[in-house]
Amino acid sequence: MGSYENGDSPAAGAWEGGVILGVDGGTTSTVCVCLPAAMLPPEAPGAVPVLSRAIAGCSNRNSVGESAALETLEQVMAQALTMASTDHSNVVAVCLSVSGVNHPSDQQKMLDWIRNLFPGDAKFYVENDAVAALASGTMGKLHGCVLIAGTGSIAYGVTEDGKLARAAGAGPVLGDWGSGYGIAAQALTAVVKAHDGRGPQTNLTGAIIRKLEISSPDELIGWTYADPSWARIAALVPVVVSAAEDGDEVANTILRDAVQELADSVVAVVRRLALCGEDGKAQFPLVLVGGVLEGNKKWNISGEVIKSISKVFPGVHAIRPEVEPAIGAALLAWSHLRKESKLENGS
């Protein structure tokens, strides 16, 4: 991505036309980027002029609570503005794309809160974090489907006329089984069942014991409930992938099940929105985001997901974003501003 060193740009602290903030708030981390509102349409992902980038912790209110989530969002935006040598008064638009925003009432709460942070006539847009992920692959255009598989998972789709659909994304209790949390939780369960004699023996037992530096599966219960945060559990995914690559059947079954869950989520969204066209063969973009979907040497989860979807919808066009979701959020706010400006000017 294009960027300026703090204070080095020709107009640091006085960005003509103001600045735009894009926030990607997830369960693992929250990222905020600052872009100049007067920028030209970027010709390529690397041409996006990022003035600053700040990072903070979790901002999913379902994970850490509403107060802590809002505090994180306020902190990361303030940090990004400081790094860009500007302040709240120079902000003309903000797109908050945050996990845990699942209903219009969630959006309204966030809008009411953020309006009190910024003076003047700034524009605000609040979306689920899946929207920023989609925009990161389409450079601010909302059309197609995005599959996120990180700590949590969700499939989210948008049509050109604004119809929306989603699948999964309901958190670990209601079954994000293709997510990092889902994969790791099933691995922990498999180890406990093997230890009890209720399930097959698995190399996951030794691998997880070594990773957690505990002496026996008996200690897993204490480790798990000492801090059952979603991201902490999901961090065990590489252990599961490694065991699967080494031939462990239990680990391979867990990953195969995850692939099917993720593919089923995409298929459900594409069908509901008819992104595949009437004949089911039309091309549509599928943006792939999240650590679970990163390629591995032998076990390529994203590749297997695409294979499964392609059997149903041969027109699927997989996209791996070249910019991060926070930039997607900022580009979305920038696009909204341009559209509104054109409408006001009658063009």
mmCIF file of C-alpha atoms in Angstrom:
data_model
loop_
_atom_site.group_PDB
_atom_site.id
_atom_site.type_symbol
_atom_site.label_atom_id
_atom_site.label_comp_id
_atom_site.label_asym_id
_atom_site.label_seq_id
_atom_site.Cartn_x
_atom_site.Cartn_y
_atom_site.Cartn_z
ATOM 1 C CA MET A 1 0.000 0.000 0.000
ATOM 2 C CA GLY A 2 1.097 3.578 -0.492
ATOM 3 C CA SER A 3 2.010 5.431 2.697
ATOM 4 C CA TYR A 4 3.615 8.511 4.187
ATOM 5 C CA GLU A 5 6.010 8.603 7.086
ATOM 6 C CA ASN A 6 4.414 10.522 9.935
ATOM 7 C CA GLY A 7 5.026 14.225 9.332
ATOM 8 C CA ASP A 8 6.882 13.749 6.031
ATOM 9 C CA SER A 9 4.023 14.521 3.645
ATOM 10 C CA PRO A 10 3.761 18.003 2.159
ATOM 11 C CA ALA A 11 0.588 18.784 4.047
ATOM 12 C CA ALA A 12 0.894 16.850 7.294
ATOM 13 C CA GLY A 13 -1.657 18.039 9.861
ATOM 14 C CA ALA A 14 -3.624 20.037 7.296
ATOM 15 C CA TRP A 15 -5.026 17.514 4.846
ATOM 16 C CA GLU A 16 -7.065 19.568 2.406
ATOM 17 C CA GLY A 17 -10.542 18.094 2.183
ATOM 18 C CA GLY A 18 -10.157 16.230 5.474
ATOM 19 C CA VAL A 19 -9.427 12.607 6.241
ATOM 20 C CA ILE A 20 -11.317 9.337 6.284
ATOM 21 C CA LEU A 21 -11.010 6.618 8.916
ATOM 22 C CA GLY A 22 -11.572 2.949 8.149
ATOM 23 C CA VAL A 23 -11.842 0.559 11.086
ATOM 24 C CA ASP A 24 -11.762 -3.223 10.966
ATOM 25 C CA GLY A 25 -12.787 -4.456 14.393
ATOM 26 C CA GLY A 26 -12.401 -8.153 15.045
ATOM 27 C CA THR A 27 -12.196 -10.647 17.855
ATOM 28 C CA THR A 28 -8.409 -10.886 17.675
ATOM 29 C CA SER A 29 -7.462 -7.279 16.887
ATOM 30 C CA THR A 30 -8.760 -3.907 15.710
ATOM 31 C CA VAL A 31 -7.065 -1.903 12.951
ATOM 32 C CA CYS A 32 -7.713 1.707 11.935
ATOM 33 C CA VAL A 33 -6.297 3.400 8.839
ATOM 34 C CA CYS A 34 -6.443 7.047 7.858
ATOM 35 C CA LEU A 35 -6.774 8.126 4.203
ATOM 36 C CA PRO A 36 -6.989 11.607 2.626
ATOM 37 C CA ALA A 37 -10.591 12.290 1.592
ATOM 38 C CA ALA A 38 -9.426 14.165 -1.512
ATOM 39 C CA MET A 39 -7.468 11.246 -2.920
ATOM 40 C CA LEU A 40 -7.958 10.152 -6.512
ATOM 41 C CA PRO A 41 -9.404 6.715 -7.270
ATOM 42 C CA PRO A 42 -6.517 4.288 -6.632
ATOM 43 C CA GLU A 43 -5.301 2.659 -9.853
ATOM 44 C CA ALA A 44 -4.037 -0.385 -7.955
ATOM 45 C CA PRO A 45 -4.125 -1.750 -4.387
ATOM 46 C CA GLY A 46 -0.583 -0.525 -3.798
ATOM 47 C CA ALA A 47 -1.569 3.010 -4.755
ATOM 48 C CA VAL A 48 -3.900 3.606 -1.794
ATOM 49 C CA PRO A 49 -2.364 6.593 0.085
ATOM 50 C CA VAL A 50 -2.439 5.442 3.706
ATOM 51 C CA LEU A 51 -1.552 8.308 6.032
ATOM 52 C CA SER A 52 -1.392 6.182 9.169
ATOM 53 C CA ARG A 53 -2.266 2.794 10.612
ATOM 54 C CA ALA A 54 -3.007 1.967 14.248
ATOM 55 C CA ILE A 55 -3.740 -1.363 15.887
ATOM 56 C CA ALA A 56 -5.424 -2.326 19.173
ATOM 57 C CA GLY A 57 -7.076 -5.345 20.783
ATOM 58 C CA CYS A 58 -10.487 -6.981 20.504
ATOM 59 C CA SER A 59 -13.525 -4.794 19.751
ATOM 60 C CA ASN A 60 -16.172 -7.521 19.487
ATOM 61 C CA ARG A 61 -18.662 -6.565 22.176
ATOM 62 C CA ASN A 62 -19.953 -10.123 22.345
ATOM 63 C CA SER A 63 -16.475 -11.227 23.378
ATOM 64 C CA VAL A 64 -15.190 -8.471 25.704
ATOM 65 C CA GLY A 65 -18.341 -6.517 26.573
ATOM 66 C CA GLU A 66 -19.703 -3.282 25.155
ATOM 67 C CA SER A 67 -17.716 -0.887 27.339
ATOM 68 C CA ALA A 68 -14.332 -2.468 26.583
ATOM 69 C CA ALA A 69 -15.167 -2.743 22.862
ATOM 70 C CA LEU A 70 -16.068 0.949 22.570
ATOM 71 C CA GLU A 71 -12.979 1.955 24.528
ATOM 72 C CA THR A 72 -10.799 0.004 22.076
ATOM 73 C CA LEU A 73 -12.478 1.622 19.066
ATOM 74 C CA GLU A 74 -12.070 5.118 20.492
ATOM 75 C CA GLN A 75 -8.431 4.427 21.339
ATOM 76 C CA VAL A 76 -7.464 3.068 17.917
ATOM 77 C CA MET A 77 -9.117 5.943 16.034
ATOM 78 C CA ALA A 78 -7.443 8.544 18.235
ATOM 79 C CA GLN A 79 -4.084 6.853 17.735
ATOM 80 C CA ALA A 80 -4.461 6.802 13.939
ATOM 81 C CA LEU A 81 -5.322 10.511 13.893
ATOM 82 C CA THR A 82 -2.334 11.356 16.075
ATOM 83 C CA MET A 83 -0.022 9.343 13.844
ATOM 84 C CA ALA A 84 -1.350 11.255 10.820
ATOM 85 C CA SER A 85 -0.685 14.587 12.569
ATOM 86 C CA THR A 86 -4.358 15.539 12.553
ATOM 87 C CA ASP A 87 -7.357 15.394 14.892
ATOM 88 C CA HIS A 88 -11.079 14.647 15.176
ATOM 89 C CA SER A 89 -12.107 17.989 13.660
ATOM 90 C CA ASN A 90 -10.513 17.046 10.321
ATOM 91 C CA VAL A 91 -12.470 13.788 9.936
ATOM 92 C CA VAL A 92 -15.104 13.869 7.181
ATOM 93 C CA ALA A 93 -16.132 10.199 7.215
ATOM 94 C CA VAL A 94 -15.701 7.036 9.274
ATOM 95 C CA CYS A 95 -16.576 3.467 8.395
ATOM 96 C CA LEU A 96 -16.712 1.180 11.416
ATOM 97 C CA SER A 97 -16.732 -2.419 10.254
ATOM 98 C CA VAL A 98 -16.946 -4.408 13.452
ATOM 99 C CA SER A 99 -17.603 -8.037 14.331
ATOM 100 C CA GLY A 100 -20.636 -8.450 16.566
ATOM 101 C CA VAL A 101 -22.695 -5.904 14.597
ATOM 102 C CA ASN A 102 -25.413 -8.263 13.446
ATOM 103 C CA HIS A 103 -28.676 -6.297 13.560
ATOM 104 C CA PRO A 104 -29.941 -2.789 12.679
ATOM 105 C CA SER A 105 -30.242 -2.087 16.403
ATOM 106 C CA ASP A 106 -26.512 -2.840 16.782
ATOM 107 C CA GLN A 107 -25.757 -0.386 13.976
ATOM 108 C CA GLN A 108 -27.909 2.314 15.529
ATOM 109 C CA LYS A 109 -26.195 1.993 18.918
ATOM 110 C CA MET A 110 -22.801 2.378 17.266
ATOM 111 C CA LEU A 111 -23.968 5.362 15.211
ATOM 112 C CA ASP A 112 -25.344 7.106 18.296
ATOM 113 C CA TRP A 113 -22.046 6.517 20.077
ATOM 114 C CA ILE A 114 -19.675 7.632 17.328
ATOM 115 C CA ARG A 115 -21.593 10.841 16.557
ATOM 116 C CA ASN A 116 -20.641 12.074 20.005
ATOM 117 C CA LEU A 117 -16.932 11.588 19.261
ATOM 118 C CA PHE A 118 -16.649 13.736 16.146
ATOM 119 C CA PRO A 119 -17.735 17.368 15.784
ATOM 120 C CA GLY A 120 -19.161 18.860 12.608
ATOM 121 C CA ASP A 121 -20.822 17.142 9.685
ATOM 122 C CA ALA A 122 -18.802 13.950 9.414
ATOM 123 C CA LYS A 123 -20.511 10.984 7.786
ATOM 124 C CA PHE A 124 -20.645 7.657 9.599
ATOM 125 C CA TYR A 125 -21.161 4.130 8.313
ATOM 126 C CA VAL A 126 -21.439 1.089 10.577
ATOM 127 C CA GLU A 127 -21.193 -2.426 9.176
ATOM 128 C CA ASN A 128 -20.323 -5.963 10.194
ATOM 129 C CA ASP A 129 -16.609 -6.678 9.762
ATOM 130 C CA ALA A 130 -17.473 -8.936 6.820
ATOM 131 C CA VAL A 131 -18.353 -5.848 4.776
ATOM 132 C CA ALA A 132 -14.828 -4.408 5.125
ATOM 133 C CA ALA A 133 -13.376 -7.773 4.205
ATOM 134 C CA LEU A 134 -15.487 -7.881 1.040
ATOM 135 C CA ALA A 135 -14.535 -4.298 0.153
ATOM 136 C CA SER A 136 -10.843 -5.134 0.612
ATOM 137 C CA GLY A 137 -11.099 -7.627 -2.231
ATOM 138 C CA THR A 138 -13.266 -5.475 -4.503
ATOM 139 C CA MET A 139 -11.506 -2.158 -3.733
ATOM 140 C CA GLY A 140 -14.571 -0.568 -2.179
ATOM 141 C CA LYS A 141 -17.253 -2.013 -4.453
ATOM 142 C CA LEU A 142 -19.958 -3.960 -2.672
ATOM 143 C CA HIS A 143 -20.885 -6.917 -4.840
ATOM 144 C CA GLY A 144 -20.199 -10.599 -4.381
ATOM 145 C CA CYS A 145 -19.516 -12.823 -1.408
ATOM 146 C CA VAL A 146 -16.840 -12.845 1.264
ATOM 147 C CA LEU A 147 -15.792 -15.799 3.376
ATOM 148 C CA ILE A 148 -14.007 -14.944 6.601
ATOM 149 C CA ALA A 149 -12.420 -17.757 8.567
ATOM 150 C CA GLY A 150 -10.242 -16.492 11.364
ATOM 151 C CA THR A 151 -11.034 -16.785 15.050
ATOM 152 C CA GLY A 152 -14.686 -16.808 13.962
ATOM 153 C CA SER A 153 -16.260 -17.423 10.573
ATOM 154 C CA ILE A 154 -18.960 -15.888 8.406
ATOM 155 C CA ALA A 155 -20.111 -15.882 4.790
ATOM 156 C CA TYR A 156 -21.606 -12.568 3.724
ATOM 157 C CA GLY A 157 -22.973 -11.526 0.361
ATOM 158 C CA VAL A 158 -24.208 -8.355 -1.336
ATOM 159 C CA THR A 159 -25.935 -7.888 -4.696
ATOM 160 C CA GLU A 160 -25.465 -4.859 -6.928
ATOM 161 C CA ASP A 161 -28.888 -3.555 -5.880
ATOM 162 C CA GLY A 162 -28.031 -3.831 -2.188
ATOM 163 C CA LYS A 163 -29.643 -7.095 -1.098
ATOM 164 C CA LEU A 164 -27.792 -8.805 1.755
ATOM 165 C CA ALA A 165 -27.467 -12.345 3.052
ATOM 166 C CA ARG A 166 -25.231 -14.063 5.576
ATOM 167 C CA ALA A 167 -24.567 -17.512 6.943
ATOM 168 C CA ALA A 168 -22.761 -18.594 10.109
ATOM 169 C CA GLY A 169 -21.090 -15.789 12.045
ATOM 170 C CA ALA A 170 -23.190 -16.619 15.111
ATOM 171 C CA GLY A 171 -20.269 -17.181 17.482
ATOM 172 C CA PRO A 172 -18.915 -20.373 19.035
ATOM 173 C CA VAL A 173 -22.007 -21.259 21.048
ATOM 174 C CA LEU A 174 -24.245 -21.312 17.974
ATOM 175 C CA GLY A 175 -21.758 -23.030 15.750
ATOM 176 C CA ASP A 176 -18.995 -21.278 13.780
ATOM 177 C CA TRP A 177 -17.608 -24.751 13.203
ATOM 178 C CA GLY A 178 -15.434 -23.854 10.247
ATOM 179 C CA SER A 179 -13.692 -21.111 12.214
ATOM 180 C CA GLY A 180 -10.363 -21.203 13.985
ATOM 181 C CA TYR A 181 -12.192 -21.512 17.279
ATOM 182 C CA GLY A 182 -14.350 -24.328 15.929
ATOM 183 C CA ILE A 183 -11.376 -26.287 14.598
ATOM 184 C CA ALA A 184 -9.361 -25.893 17.790
ATOM 185 C CA ALA A 185 -12.311 -26.628 20.082
ATOM 186 C CA GLN A 186 -12.974 -29.875 18.232
ATOM 187 C CA ALA A 187 -9.300 -30.780 18.556
ATOM 188 C CA LEU A 188 -9.395 -30.189 22.318
ATOM 189 C CA THR A 189 -12.564 -32.254 22.537
ATOM 190 C CA ALA A 190 -10.929 -35.059 20.560
ATOM 191 C CA VAL A 191 -7.982 -35.118 22.972
ATOM 192 C CA VAL A 192 -10.290 -35.309 26.006
ATOM 193 C CA LYS A 193 -12.369 -38.083 24.403
ATOM 194 C CA ALA A 194 -9.249 -40.069 23.501
ATOM 195 C CA HIS A 195 -7.961 -39.696 27.068
ATOM 196 C CA ASP A 196 -11.295 -40.873 28.462
ATOM 197 C CA GLY A 197 -11.484 -43.836 26.095
ATOM 198 C CA ARG A 198 -14.539 -42.392 24.327
ATOM 199 C CA GLY A 199 -12.761 -41.681 21.083
ATOM 200 C CA PRO A 200 -9.885 -42.825 18.879
ATOM 201 C CA GLN A 201 -6.309 -42.159 19.872
ATOM 202 C CA THR A 202 -4.778 -39.165 18.120
ATOM 203 C CA ASN A 203 -1.406 -37.501 17.735
ATOM 204 C CA LEU A 204 -3.178 -34.271 18.663
ATOM 205 C CA THR A 205 -2.812 -35.336 22.289
ATOM 206 C CA GLY A 206 0.959 -35.113 22.376
ATOM 207 C CA ALA A 207 1.083 -32.110 20.057
ATOM 208 C CA ILE A 208 -1.329 -30.022 22.121
ATOM 209 C CA ILE A 209 0.263 -31.044 25.425
ATOM 210 C CA ARG A 210 3.639 -29.899 24.114
ATOM 211 C CA LYS A 211 2.207 -26.670 22.708
ATOM 212 C CA LEU A 212 0.493 -25.752 25.981
ATOM 213 C CA GLU A 213 3.388 -26.972 28.101
ATOM 214 C CA ILE A 214 1.173 -29.098 30.324
ATOM 215 C CA SER A 215 1.895 -32.625 31.533
ATOM 216 C CA SER A 216 -1.350 -34.460 30.826
ATOM 217 C CA PRO A 217 -4.785 -34.143 29.168
ATOM 218 C CA ASP A 218 -6.197 -33.924 32.684
ATOM 219 C CA GLU A 219 -4.876 -30.359 32.766
ATOM 220 C CA LEU A 220 -6.778 -29.316 29.645
ATOM 221 C CA ILE A 221 -9.951 -28.518 31.546
ATOM 222 C CA GLY A 222 -8.136 -26.121 33.851
ATOM 223 C CA TRP A 223 -6.235 -24.525 30.944
ATOM 224 C CA THR A 224 -9.364 -24.063 28.854
ATOM 225 C CA TYR A 225 -11.577 -22.464 31.496
ATOM 226 C CA ALA A 226 -8.844 -20.349 33.088
ATOM 227 C CA ASP A 227 -9.264 -18.047 30.085
ATOM 228 C CA PRO A 228 -11.789 -19.343 27.530
ATOM 229 C CA SER A 229 -11.291 -16.412 25.150
ATOM 230 C CA TRP A 230 -12.061 -17.300 21.555
ATOM 231 C CA ALA A 231 -8.724 -16.117 20.145
ATOM 232 C CA ARG A 232 -6.727 -18.061 22.755
ATOM 233 C CA ILE A 233 -8.437 -21.299 21.765
ATOM 234 C CA ALA A 234 -8.210 -20.539 18.028
ATOM 235 C CA ALA A 235 -4.434 -20.114 18.303
ATOM 236 C CA LEU A 236 -4.184 -23.922 18.349
ATOM 237 C CA VAL A 237 -5.220 -24.247 14.683
ATOM 238 C CA PRO A 238 -1.612 -24.583 13.390
ATOM 239 C CA VAL A 239 -1.185 -27.587 15.697
ATOM 240 C CA VAL A 240 -4.231 -29.247 14.130
ATOM 241 C CA VAL A 241 -3.057 -28.501 10.585
ATOM 242 C CA SER A 242 0.413 -29.858 11.348
ATOM 243 C CA ALA A 243 -1.035 -33.084 12.775
ATOM 244 C CA ALA A 244 -3.259 -33.471 9.727
ATOM 245 C CA GLU A 245 -0.305 -32.956 7.375
ATOM 246 C CA ASP A 246 1.538 -35.689 9.284
ATOM 247 C CA GLY A 247 -1.324 -38.076 8.601
ATOM 248 C CA ASP A 248 -3.363 -38.028 11.816
ATOM 249 C CA GLU A 249 -6.865 -39.183 10.847
ATOM 250 C CA VAL A 250 -8.656 -37.358 13.674
ATOM 251 C CA ALA A 251 -7.035 -34.053 12.684
ATOM 252 C CA ASN A 252 -7.811 -34.689 9.013
ATOM 253 C CA THR A 253 -11.460 -35.365 9.825
ATOM 254 C CA ILE A 254 -11.679 -32.101 11.769
ATOM 255 C CA LEU A 255 -10.270 -30.138 8.830
ATOM 256 C CA ARG A 256 -12.454 -31.914 6.270
ATOM 257 C CA ASP A 257 -15.509 -31.083 8.372
ATOM 258 C CA ALA A 258 -14.356 -27.450 8.609
ATOM 259 C CA VAL A 259 -13.975 -27.253 4.829
ATOM 260 C CA GLN A 260 -17.527 -28.528 4.356
ATOM 261 C CA GLU A 261 -18.927 -26.085 6.917
ATOM 262 C CA LEU A 262 -17.222 -23.145 5.217
ATOM 263 C CA ALA A 263 -18.270 -24.242 1.734
ATOM 264 C CA ASP A 264 -21.863 -24.799 2.868
ATOM 265 C CA SER A 265 -21.984 -21.260 4.285
ATOM 266 C CA VAL A 266 -20.891 -19.745 0.968
ATOM 267 C CA VAL A 267 -23.265 -21.912 -1.046
ATOM 268 C CA ALA A 268 -26.186 -20.854 1.162
ATOM 269 C CA VAL A 269 -25.442 -17.142 0.684
ATOM 270 C CA VAL A 270 -24.867 -17.412 -3.071
ATOM 271 C CA ARG A 271 -28.137 -19.285 -3.536
ATOM 272 C CA ARG A 272 -30.169 -16.821 -1.478
ATOM 273 C CA LEU A 273 -28.851 -13.864 -3.461
ATOM 274 C CA ALA A 274 -28.694 -15.646 -6.833
ATOM 275 C CA LEU A 275 -25.143 -14.358 -7.284
ATOM 276 C CA CYS A 276 -24.580 -17.335 -9.570
ATOM 277 C CA GLY A 277 -27.283 -16.243 -12.028
ATOM 278 C CA GLU A 278 -30.405 -18.127 -13.029
ATOM 279 C CA ASP A 279 -28.475 -21.023 -14.507
ATOM 280 C CA GLY A 280 -26.096 -21.295 -11.541
ATOM 281 C CA LYS A 281 -23.059 -20.757 -13.765
ATOM 282 C CA ALA A 282 -22.596 -16.972 -13.725
ATOM 283 C CA GLN A 283 -19.272 -15.672 -12.439
ATOM 284 C CA PHE A 284 -19.202 -13.948 -9.055
ATOM 285 C CA PRO A 285 -16.356 -12.790 -6.800
ATOM 286 C CA LEU A 286 -15.603 -14.672 -3.601
ATOM 287 C CA VAL A 287 -13.207 -12.808 -1.338
ATOM 288 C CA LEU A 288 -11.227 -15.045 1.036
ATOM 289 C CA VAL A 289 -10.048 -13.546 4.319
ATOM 290 C CA GLY A 290 -8.680 -14.916 7.591
ATOM 291 C CA GLY A 291 -5.856 -16.969 9.004
ATOM 292 C CA VAL A 292 -7.642 -20.299 8.565
ATOM 293 C CA LEU A 293 -7.742 -19.697 4.803
ATOM 294 C CA GLU A 294 -4.022 -19.042 4.441
ATOM 295 C CA GLY A 295 -2.225 -21.661 2.378
ATOM 296 C CA ASN A 296 -0.288 -24.518 3.957
ATOM 297 C CA LYS A 297 2.233 -26.926 2.440
ATOM 298 C CA LYS A 298 -0.049 -29.954 2.234
ATOM 299 C CA TRP A 299 -3.375 -29.026 3.796
ATOM 300 C CA ASN A 300 -4.668 -26.073 1.777
ATOM 301 C CA ILE A 301 -7.974 -25.300 3.495
ATOM 302 C CA SER A 302 -8.936 -22.445 1.179
ATOM 303 C CA GLY A 303 -8.126 -24.535 -1.882
ATOM 304 C CA GLU A 304 -10.342 -27.354 -0.640
ATOM 305 C CA VAL A 305 -13.152 -24.892 0.111
ATOM 306 C CA ILE A 306 -12.977 -23.497 -3.432
ATOM 307 C CA LYS A 307 -13.002 -27.019 -4.904
ATOM 308 C CA SER A 308 -16.147 -27.833 -2.950
ATOM 309 C CA ILE A 309 -17.919 -24.614 -3.976
ATOM 310 C CA SER A 310 -16.862 -25.031 -7.625
ATOM 311 C CA LYS A 311 -18.726 -28.340 -7.793
ATOM 312 C CA VAL A 312 -21.945 -26.390 -7.138
ATOM 313 C CA PHE A 313 -21.113 -23.027 -8.705
ATOM 314 C CA PRO A 314 -18.446 -23.287 -11.443
ATOM 315 C CA GLY A 315 -18.446 -19.501 -11.875
ATOM 316 C CA VAL A 316 -16.889 -18.778 -8.477
ATOM 317 C CA HIS A 317 -13.935 -16.396 -8.815
ATOM 318 C CA ALA A 318 -11.712 -16.502 -5.754
ATOM 319 C CA ILE A 319 -10.005 -13.262 -4.718
ATOM 320 C CA ARG A 320 -7.292 -12.899 -2.113
ATOM 321 C CA PRO A 321 -7.242 -9.226 -1.119
ATOM 322 C CA GLU A 322 -4.065 -7.228 -1.635
ATOM 323 C CA VAL A 323 -5.126 -4.677 0.983
ATOM 324 C CA GLU A 324 -6.279 -5.319 4.535
ATOM 325 C CA PRO A 325 -9.946 -5.033 5.603
ATOM 326 C CA ALA A 326 -9.375 -1.704 7.384
ATOM 327 C CA ILE A 327 -8.424 -0.186 4.019
ATOM 328 C CA GLY A 328 -11.513 -1.813 2.558
ATOM 329 C CA ALA A 329 -13.586 -0.020 5.216
ATOM 330 C CA ALA A 330 -11.921 3.315 4.424
ATOM 331 C CA LEU A 331 -12.458 2.811 0.675
ATOM 332 C CA LEU A 332 -16.095 2.034 1.372
ATOM 333 C CA ALA A 333 -16.527 5.321 3.263
ATOM 334 C CA TRP A 334 -14.691 7.141 0.455
ATOM 335 C CA SER A 335 -16.990 5.557 -2.158
ATOM 336 C CA HIS A 336 -20.084 6.566 -0.185
ATOM 337 C CA LEU A 337 -18.802 10.146 0.022
ATOM 338 C CA ARG A 338 -18.194 10.299 -3.733
ATOM 339 C CA LYS A 339 -21.669 8.979 -4.502
ATOM 340 C CA GLU A 340 -23.324 11.426 -2.118
ATOM 341 C CA SER A 341 -21.299 14.299 -3.550
ATOM 342 C CA LYS A 342 -22.351 13.365 -7.102
ATOM 343 C CA LEU A 343 -26.006 13.228 -6.048
ATOM 344 C CA GLU A 344 -25.791 16.620 -4.354
ATOM 345 C CA ASN A 345 -24.173 18.109 -7.451
ATOM 346 C CA GLY A 346 -26.739 16.492 -9.740
ATOM 347 C CA SER A 347 -24.172 14.462 -11.647
#
